[in-house]
């Protein structure tokens, strides 16, 4: 592999990294918001969210990305490829994260929130100061799992023309006729990214020990 | 003094309180007045409604009928029947402090922060002010050494003493204790009772559910006996423990090692 191949690989890695990171950030927060809204059990809204979650979880990423990219012009939206890719990944991961957050809500100790309310905390302060910090710790294994699924599934966005870390290996081997080296390097880069996530998970596990009473 | 006036002076004033779970009436027309500085002990057999009564006082449980005033202020509903918005309810609740049977400390916060959390985020106290107040309270309950420890490293007695400091940190008008020593190993009961006894000596207003009869006799100003949601007997501790009026209470005390005179 020559310098330009390396350059292309790193660019592909960067594309995968930032598109995934943005999608993860959106997905984690939107999932939390959906879980919060679902707590209120607002009649029609709740059914719509359930519908979204089941559809998004059942739809392959490739299909979702294509659908968004191709239908956007009809809806009068001018999406560039990256935005469409982020939208597809976010819509997918949000659905899974919403379920992770929801089970964290369901499993949260009622005694602890009662103790918070008893000191005069409003439900909102109770959520922010008492529930959320613990829910982050207990949900992190599930969230990180979902993050690495997203990264591993992200090559699907190549279908709408985004040159990500996987797609770029194709381009390089089309020139060099040596497919193996770029794929091996790409694999190593994926492992490095996921490795960082696993490290984050370990950190959370150490904190989680405290919560086990 | 008129009756309306005395109830305004009371730390807690409960009128015609009724509460059902499903079809079972758990509290029936309960009337209770706790004066400032007074210690009231609620006694009764399991399922008689003691916890429910205590949890109605700070509106963790919503009564079906009746009114509750904390230091003259109605909790839960406005006088005109409008339900109280959550922020306002939280403000009135902050006038009460509650200590639970199961401690219910927040495990993600260390001892000091368990105590400073509400003053900072509810009262808007500065970090320094909250920590000073917390340290004084941890001193009072003998937990200064453990200020940096996390709850999961503490014994039950230590947890409960921190929980008491946490409730005191909001400077409540009344402290509510729901069987504060029932979950403790016998050898740890004493340290928690000693703290509560100190508080009573300092003039704190307290409503307490307990099965520790000797302790109830020693610290109470008023003992209330609850039976199937009804207050069937109330008296000063001497009268209550030496000459109970009803057979029911006499039987109950026989089964609970009536304490010898203090
Ligand atoms: N959330 C609830 N839903 C349904 N029933 C309840 C609920 N809480 C309490 N009860 C019932 O109400 C009755 C009174 O309960 P409460 O907890 O007030 O009794 P208690 O006097 O505190 O008993 P113990 O000494 O066992 O703590 C019991 O029959 C109990 O089963
Ligand atoms: Mg009880």
Coordinates of C-alpha atoms and ligand atoms in Angstrom, one line a residue:
Chain A
X1 CA 0.0 0.0 0.0
X2 CA 1.3 3.4 -0.9
X3 CA 0.9 6.8 0.8
X4 CA -2.2 7.7 -1.1
X5 CA -3.9 4.4 -0.1
X6 CA -3.1 5.1 3.5
X7 CA -4.5 8.5 3.1
X8 CA -7.7 7.2 1.6
X9 CA -8.1 4.6 4.4
X10 CA -7.7 7.2 7.1
X11 CA -10.2 9.4 5.4
X12 CA -12.6 6.5 5.2
X13 CA -12.0 5.8 8.9
X14 CA -12.7 9.4 9.7
X15 CA -16.0 9.3 7.8
X16 CA -17.1 6.1 9.6
X17 CA -16.0 7.6 12.9
X18 CA -17.7 11.0 12.7
X19 CA -20.9 9.8 11.1
X20 CA -21.2 7.0 13.7
X21 CA -20.4 9.4 16.5
X22 CA -23.0 11.9 15.5
X23 CA -25.6 9.1 15.0
X24 CA -24.7 7.6 18.4
X25 CA -25.1 11.0 20.1
X26 CA -28.4 11.6 18.5
X27 CA -29.5 8.1 19.1
X28 CA -28.7 8.0 22.8
X29 CA -30.4 11.3 23.5
X30 CA -33.4 10.7 21.3
X31 CA -33.9 7.3 22.8
X32 CA -33.9 8.8 26.2
X33 CA -36.4 11.4 25.2
X34 CA -38.7 8.8 23.7
X35 CA -38.4 6.6 26.8
X36 CA -39.4 9.7 28.9
X37 CA -42.3 10.5 26.7
X38 CA -43.5 6.9 26.8
X39 CA -43.5 7.1 30.6
X40 CA -46.4 9.6 30.3
X41 CA -48.4 7.0 28.3
X42 CA -50.1 9.7 26.1
X43 CA -52.7 7.8 24.1
X44 CA -52.0 8.2 20.4
X45 CA -48.4 9.3 20.8
X46 CA -47.6 6.1 22.6
X47 CA -49.0 3.9 19.9
X48 CA -47.1 5.9 17.3
X49 CA -43.8 5.5 19.2
X50 CA -44.4 1.8 19.5
X51 CA -45.0 1.6 15.8
X52 CA -41.9 3.5 15.0
X53 CA -39.8 1.3 17.3
X54 CA -41.0 -1.9 15.8
X55 CA -40.6 -0.7 12.3
X56 CA -37.2 0.8 12.8
X57 CA -36.0 -2.3 14.6
X58 CA -37.3 -4.6 11.8
X59 CA -35.9 -2.6 8.8
X60 CA -32.5 -3.5 7.5
X61 CA -30.1 -0.4 7.6
X62 CA -29.5 -0.6 3.9
X63 CA -33.2 -0.4 3.1
X64 CA -33.6 2.4 5.5
X65 CA -30.7 4.4 4.1
X66 CA -31.9 3.9 0.5
X67 CA -35.4 4.8 1.4
X68 CA -34.4 8.0 3.1
X69 CA -32.0 9.1 0.4
X70 CA -34.4 8.3 -2.4
X71 CA -37.6 9.6 -0.9
X72 CA -36.1 12.9 0.4
X73 CA -36.4 14.8 -2.9
X74 CA -40.1 13.7 -3.2
X75 CA -40.7 15.2 0.3
X76 CA -39.0 18.4 -0.9
X77 CA -36.0 17.8 1.3
X78 CA -32.5 18.4 0.0
X79 CA -30.4 15.9 2.0
X80 CA -26.8 15.4 1.2
X81 CA -25.4 11.9 1.6
X82 CA -23.9 12.4 5.0
X83 CA -27.1 13.8 6.5
X84 CA -29.2 11.0 4.9
X85 CA -26.7 8.4 6.3
X86 CA -26.8 10.0 9.8
X87 CA -30.6 10.0 9.6
X88 CA -30.7 6.4 8.7
X89 CA -28.3 5.3 11.4
X90 CA -29.9 7.5 14.0
X91 CA -33.4 6.3 13.2
X92 CA -32.2 2.8 13.6
X93 CA -30.2 3.1 16.8
X94 CA -32.7 5.4 18.5
X95 CA -35.3 2.7 18.4
X96 CA -33.0 0.2 20.2
X97 CA -31.8 2.8 22.7
X98 CA -35.4 3.8 23.5
X99 CA -36.0 0.3 24.7
X100 CA -32.7 0.2 26.7
X101 CA -33.6 3.4 28.5
X102 CA -37.2 2.3 29.1
X103 CA -36.1 -0.8 30.9
X104 CA -33.7 1.3 33.0
X105 CA -36.7 3.4 34.0
X106 CA -38.8 0.4 34.8
X107 CA -36.1 -1.2 36.9
X108 CA -35.2 2.0 38.9
X109 CA -35.8 1.6 42.6
X110 CA -39.0 3.3 43.6
X111 CA -37.7 3.6 47.2
X112 CA -34.9 5.8 46.0
X113 CA -37.1 8.1 44.0
X114 CA -39.4 8.3 47.0
X115 CA -36.5 9.3 49.2
X116 CA -35.7 12.0 46.7
X117 CA -39.3 13.3 46.6
X118 CA -39.4 13.2 50.4
X119 CA -36.6 15.7 50.6
X120 CA -38.6 18.1 48.4
X121 CA -37.1 17.3 45.0
X122 CA -39.5 17.8 42.1
X123 CA -39.9 14.8 39.7
X124 CA -37.6 16.6 37.3
X125 CA -34.8 17.2 39.8
X126 CA -35.3 13.6 41.0
X127 CA -34.8 12.4 37.4
X128 CA -31.8 14.6 36.7
X129 CA -29.9 14.2 40.0
X130 CA -30.9 10.7 41.3
X131 CA -32.2 8.6 38.5
X132 CA -30.3 9.6 35.4
X133 CA -26.8 9.2 36.8
X134 CA -27.6 5.7 37.9
X135 CA -29.5 4.9 34.8
X136 CA -26.4 5.9 32.7
X137 CA -24.3 3.5 34.6
X138 CA -26.7 0.6 34.5
X139 CA -27.6 1.2 30.9
X140 CA -24.1 1.6 29.6
X141 CA -23.4 -2.0 28.8
X142 CA -26.5 -2.1 26.7
X143 CA -25.9 1.2 25.1
X144 CA -22.3 0.4 24.3
X145 CA -23.4 -2.9 22.8
X146 CA -25.8 -1.0 20.6
X147 CA -23.0 1.5 19.7
X148 CA -20.8 -1.3 18.4
X149 CA -23.7 -2.8 16.5
X150 CA -24.1 0.6 14.9
X151 CA -20.4 0.9 13.9
X152 CA -20.3 -2.6 12.6
X153 CA -23.5 -1.9 10.6
X154 CA -22.4 1.4 9.3
X155 CA -21.0 0.1 6.0
X156 CA -24.6 -0.1 5.0
X157 CA -24.5 3.7 4.3
X158 CA -22.2 3.0 1.4
X159 CA -25.3 2.2 -0.5
X160 CA -26.1 5.8 -0.9
X161 CA -22.6 6.7 -2.0
X162 CA -20.8 7.5 1.2
X163 CA -17.2 6.3 1.1
X164 CA -16.7 4.9 4.6
X165 CA -14.0 2.7 6.0
X166 CA -15.3 -0.4 4.3
X167 CA -16.2 1.1 1.0
X168 CA -12.8 2.7 0.7
X169 CA -11.0 -0.6 0.8
X170 CA -12.9 -1.5 -2.4
X171 CA -11.7 1.7 -4.1
X172 CA -8.1 1.1 -3.1
X173 CA -8.0 -2.5 -4.3
X174 CA -9.6 -1.4 -7.6
X175 CA -6.4 0.5 -8.1
X176 CA -3.8 -1.7 -6.5
X177 CA -5.4 -5.1 -7.2
X178 CA -4.4 -6.1 -3.7
X179 CA -7.6 -6.3 -1.7
X180 CA -6.2 -8.0 1.4
X181 CA -3.9 -5.3 2.9
X182 CA -6.5 -2.5 3.0
X183 CA -9.2 -4.8 4.3
X184 CA -6.8 -6.0 7.1
X185 CA -6.0 -2.4 8.0
X186 CA -9.7 -1.5 8.0
X187 CA -10.4 -4.4 10.2
X188 CA -7.7 -3.3 12.6
X189 CA -9.2 0.2 12.6
X190 CA -12.7 -1.1 13.4
X191 CA -11.2 -3.1 16.2
X192 CA -9.5 0.0 17.6
X193 CA -12.7 2.0 17.6
X194 CA -14.7 -0.8 19.2
X195 CA -11.9 -1.3 21.7
X196 CA -12.4 2.3 22.9
X197 CA -16.0 1.5 23.5
X198 CA -15.2 -1.6 25.5
X199 CA -12.8 0.4 27.6
X200 CA -15.7 2.8 28.3
X201 CA -17.8 -0.1 29.3
X202 CA -15.2 -1.3 31.8
X203 CA -15.1 2.1 33.4
X204 CA -18.9 2.0 33.9
X205 CA -18.7 -1.5 35.3
X206 CA -16.4 -0.3 38.0
X207 CA -18.9 2.3 39.0
X208 CA -21.7 -0.1 38.8
X209 CA -20.3 -2.1 41.7
X210 CA -21.2 0.8 43.9
X211 CA -24.8 0.6 42.9
X212 CA -25.1 -3.0 43.9
X213 CA -26.3 -2.8 47.5
Chain B
X1 CA -57.1 30.0 71.8
X2 CA -59.5 29.0 69.1
X3 CA -59.3 25.6 67.5
X4 CA -58.4 26.9 64.1
X5 CA -55.6 28.8 65.8
X6 CA -54.1 25.7 67.5
X7 CA -54.1 23.8 64.3
X8 CA -52.1 26.6 62.7
X9 CA -49.6 26.3 65.4
X10 CA -49.3 22.5 65.1
X11 CA -46.4 21.0 63.2
X12 CA -48.7 18.5 61.7
X13 CA -52.5 18.6 61.8
X14 CA -54.4 15.7 60.3
X15 CA -58.2 15.9 59.9
X16 CA -60.7 13.2 58.8
X17 CA -58.0 11.3 56.8
X18 CA -59.3 8.3 54.9
X19 CA -57.5 6.1 52.4
X20 CA -58.3 2.9 50.6
X21 CA -56.2 0.6 48.5
X22 CA -58.6 -1.0 45.9
X23 CA -61.6 -1.8 48.1
X24 CA -59.8 -2.1 51.4
X25 CA -60.0 0.9 53.8
X26 CA -56.6 1.3 55.2
X27 CA -57.1 4.6 57.1
X28 CA -60.5 5.5 58.5
X29 CA -61.2 9.1 59.6
X30 CA -57.9 9.5 61.3
X31 CA -57.4 12.7 63.4
X32 CA -54.0 13.6 64.7
X33 CA -52.3 16.7 65.9
X34 CA -48.6 16.9 66.5
X35 CA -47.5 20.0 68.3
X36 CA -44.1 21.6 67.6
X37 CA -41.4 19.9 69.7
X38 CA -43.6 16.9 70.3
X39 CA -42.7 13.2 69.7
X40 CA -45.6 11.1 68.6
X41 CA -45.3 7.3 68.3
X42 CA -47.6 5.2 66.2
X43 CA -48.0 1.7 67.3
X44 CA -50.1 -1.1 65.8
X45 CA -49.9 -4.6 64.4
X46 CA -48.7 -5.3 60.9
X47 CA -51.0 -4.0 58.2
X48 CA -52.9 -1.7 60.5
X49 CA -52.0 1.3 58.3
X50 CA -49.0 2.8 60.1
X51 CA -46.8 3.3 57.1
X52 CA -49.7 4.5 55.0
X53 CA -50.5 7.2 57.6
X54 CA -46.9 8.3 57.7
X55 CA -46.7 8.4 53.9
X56 CA -49.9 10.4 53.7
X57 CA -48.3 13.1 55.8
X58 CA -45.7 13.9 53.1
X59 CA -48.1 12.9 50.3
X60 CA -46.1 10.0 49.1
X61 CA -49.5 8.4 49.4
X62 CA -52.5 10.3 48.2
X63 CA -55.4 10.3 50.7
X64 CA -58.9 9.8 49.5
X65 CA -60.5 12.3 52.0
X66 CA -59.4 14.6 54.7
X67 CA -56.8 17.3 55.0
X68 CA -53.2 17.5 56.2
X69 CA -51.4 20.7 57.2
X70 CA -47.7 20.9 57.8
X71 CA -46.8 24.0 60.0
X72 CA -50.1 25.5 59.0
X73 CA -49.7 24.9 55.3
X74 CA -52.0 22.4 53.5
X75 CA -50.2 19.7 51.6
X76 CA -51.3 18.1 48.3
X77 CA -54.6 20.0 47.6
X78 CA -55.4 23.6 47.9
X79 CA -58.2 24.6 50.3
X80 CA -60.5 25.2 47.4
X81 CA -60.0 21.6 46.2
X82 CA -57.5 22.3 43.3
X83 CA -54.7 19.8 43.2
X84 CA -51.3 21.2 44.0
X85 CA -48.8 21.6 41.2
X86 CA -45.8 19.4 41.6
X87 CA -43.4 22.3 42.4
X88 CA -45.6 23.6 45.1
X89 CA -46.2 20.1 46.5
X90 CA -42.4 19.6 46.6
X91 CA -42.0 22.9 48.6
X92 CA -44.5 21.7 51.3
X93 CA -42.9 18.3 51.3
X94 CA -39.6 19.8 52.0
X95 CA -41.0 20.9 55.4
X96 CA -41.0 17.2 56.3
X97 CA -38.1 14.8 56.5
X98 CA -38.5 11.1 56.2
X99 CA -36.4 8.2 57.4
X100 CA -37.3 4.8 55.8
X101 CA -37.0 1.3 57.1
X102 CA -34.8 0.4 54.2
X103 CA -32.6 3.6 54.5
X104 CA -32.9 4.4 50.7
X105 CA -29.7 6.2 50.4
X106 CA -28.6 7.2 46.9
X107 CA -25.8 4.7 46.0
X108 CA -24.1 6.9 43.4
X109 CA -23.4 9.6 45.9
X110 CA -21.0 9.4 48.8
X111 CA -22.1 10.1 52.4
X112 CA -21.4 13.9 52.2
X113 CA -23.2 14.3 48.9
X114 CA -26.2 12.3 50.0
X115 CA -26.6 14.9 52.7
X116 CA -25.9 18.0 50.5
X117 CA -27.9 17.0 47.5
X118 CA -31.3 18.3 48.5
X119 CA -30.0 21.5 50.1
X120 CA -28.1 22.4 47.0
X121 CA -30.6 21.3 44.4
X122 CA -33.9 22.1 46.2
X123 CA -33.1 25.0 48.5
X124 CA -30.4 26.5 46.2
X125 CA -27.8 26.5 49.0
X126 CA -24.2 27.1 48.0
X127 CA -21.9 24.1 47.9
X128 CA -20.0 25.5 50.9
X129 CA -23.0 26.3 52.9
X130 CA -24.5 22.9 52.3
X131 CA -21.3 21.1 53.1
X132 CA -20.9 23.1 56.4
X133 CA -24.4 22.2 57.4
X134 CA -23.9 18.6 56.3
X135 CA -20.7 18.2 58.3
X136 CA -22.4 19.5 61.4
X137 CA -25.1 16.9 60.9
X138 CA -22.7 14.1 60.2
X139 CA -21.0 15.1 63.4
X140 CA -24.3 14.9 65.3
X141 CA -25.0 11.3 63.9
X142 CA -21.3 10.3 64.3
X143 CA -20.6 9.8 60.7
X144 CA -17.9 12.5 59.9
X145 CA -15.2 9.9 59.4
X146 CA -17.3 8.3 56.6
X147 CA -18.0 11.5 54.7
X148 CA -16.2 10.2 51.6
X149 CA -17.5 6.6 51.7
X150 CA -20.2 5.2 49.4
X151 CA -23.3 3.7 50.9
X152 CA -22.5 0.2 49.8
X153 CA -19.5 0.2 52.2
X154 CA -21.6 1.1 55.3
X155 CA -23.3 -1.1 57.9
X156 CA -27.1 -0.8 58.2
X157 CA -26.8 1.3 61.4
X158 CA -24.4 3.7 59.6
X159 CA -26.6 3.9 56.6
X160 CA -29.6 4.8 58.8
X161 CA -27.6 7.5 60.6
X162 CA -26.6 9.1 57.3
X163 CA -30.3 8.9 56.2
X164 CA -31.3 10.8 59.3
X165 CA -28.6 13.4 58.6
X166 CA -29.9 13.7 55.0
X167 CA -33.5 14.3 56.2
X168 CA -32.3 16.8 58.8
X169 CA -30.3 18.7 56.2
X170 CA -33.5 20.3 54.8
X171 CA -34.3 21.7 58.2
X172 CA -37.8 20.2 58.3
X173 CA -40.6 21.2 60.6
X174 CA -41.2 17.5 61.4
X175 CA -39.3 14.3 61.0
X176 CA -41.1 11.1 60.0
X177 CA -39.6 7.8 60.9
X178 CA -41.0 4.5 59.5
X179 CA -39.6 1.7 61.6
X180 CA -36.1 3.1 61.4
X181 CA -34.5 0.1 63.2
X182 CA -36.6 -2.8 61.9
X183 CA -34.1 -3.7 59.1
X184 CA -31.1 -3.6 61.4
X185 CA -29.2 -6.4 63.1
X186 CA -30.0 -6.3 66.8
X187 CA -26.5 -5.1 67.7
X188 CA -26.9 -2.0 65.5
X189 CA -30.3 -0.9 66.8
X190 CA -28.9 1.0 69.7
X191 CA -26.7 3.4 67.8
X192 CA -29.7 4.5 65.7
X193 CA -32.0 4.8 68.7
X194 CA -29.4 6.9 70.5
X195 CA -29.4 9.4 67.6
X196 CA -33.1 9.7 67.6
X197 CA -33.2 10.1 71.3
X198 CA -30.7 13.0 71.0
X199 CA -33.0 14.6 68.5
X200 CA -35.9 14.4 70.8
X201 CA -33.9 15.9 73.6
X202 CA -33.0 18.8 71.2
X203 CA -36.7 19.5 70.7
X204 CA -37.2 18.1 67.2
X205 CA -40.8 17.4 66.2
X206 CA -41.1 13.7 65.3
X207 CA -43.7 11.2 64.2
X208 CA -42.4 7.7 64.5
X209 CA -43.6 4.2 63.8
X210 CA -41.7 1.7 65.8
X211 CA -41.9 -1.7 67.5
X212 CA -39.3 -0.7 70.1
X213 CA -41.7 -0.4 73.0
X214 CA -39.2 0.6 75.6
X215 CA -37.9 3.3 73.4
X216 CA -41.4 4.5 72.5
X217 CA -42.1 4.8 76.2
X218 CA -38.9 6.7 76.9
X219 CA -39.1 9.3 74.2
X220 CA -42.8 9.8 73.3
X221 CA -45.1 12.6 74.4
X222 CA -48.0 10.9 72.8
X223 CA -48.6 7.3 71.8
X224 CA -51.2 6.4 69.2
X225 CA -52.5 2.9 68.6
X226 CA -53.7 2.1 65.1
X227 CA -56.0 -0.9 64.5
X228 CA -57.3 -1.6 61.0
X229 CA -56.9 2.0 60.1
X230 CA -58.6 3.4 63.2
X231 CA -57.0 5.1 66.1
X232 CA -58.5 3.1 68.9
X233 CA -56.3 4.5 71.7
X234 CA -54.1 7.5 72.3
X235 CA -52.5 8.6 75.5
X236 CA -49.3 9.8 77.1
X237 CA -46.7 6.9 77.3
X238 CA -47.2 6.3 81.0
X239 CA -50.9 5.9 80.8
X240 CA -50.6 4.0 77.5
X241 CA -48.2 1.4 78.7
X242 CA -49.4 1.0 82.3
X243 CA -53.2 1.3 82.1
X244 CA -54.3 0.7 78.5
X245 CA -58.1 1.3 78.1
X246 CA -58.8 -1.4 75.5
X247 CA -58.4 -5.2 75.6
X248 CA -56.8 -4.9 72.2
X249 CA -54.0 -2.8 73.3
X250 CA -53.5 -4.8 76.5
X251 CA -53.1 -8.0 74.4
X252 CA -50.8 -6.2 72.0
X253 CA -48.5 -5.0 74.8
X254 CA -48.5 -8.5 76.4
X255 CA -47.1 -9.9 73.1
X256 CA -44.6 -7.1 72.8
X257 CA -42.7 -7.3 76.2
X258 CA -44.2 -4.3 77.9
X259 CA -41.3 -2.2 79.0
X260 CA -40.6 -1.8 82.7
X261 CA -41.2 1.8 84.0
X262 CA -38.4 4.1 82.8
Ligands
LIG1 N1 -49.5 0.4 47.5 C1 -50.4 -0.4 48.1 N2 -51.3 -1.1 47.3 C2 -52.2 -1.9 47.8 N3 -52.3 -2.2 49.1 C3 -51.4 -1.6 50.0 C4 -50.4 -0.7 49.5 N4 -49.7 -0.2 50.5 C5 -50.2 -0.8 51.6 N5 -51.3 -1.6 51.3 C6 -52.1 -2.4 52.2 O1 -52.6 -1.5 53.2 C7 -52.6 -2.1 54.5 C8 -51.8 -1.2 55.4 O2 -50.5 -1.2 55.0 P1 -49.3 -0.4 55.8 O3 -48.1 -0.6 55.1 O4 -49.8 1.0 56.1 O5 -49.3 -1.2 57.2 P2 -48.3 -1.1 58.4 O6 -49.1 -0.8 59.6 O7 -47.2 -0.1 58.1 O8 -47.7 -2.6 58.5 P3 -46.2 -3.1 58.8 O9 -46.1 -3.1 60.3 O10 -46.2 -4.5 58.2 O11 -45.3 -2.2 58.2 C9 -52.0 -3.4 54.3 O12 -53.1 -4.4 54.3 C10 -51.3 -3.4 53.0 O13 -51.3 -4.6 52.4
LIG2 MG1 -45.1 -0.3 57.7

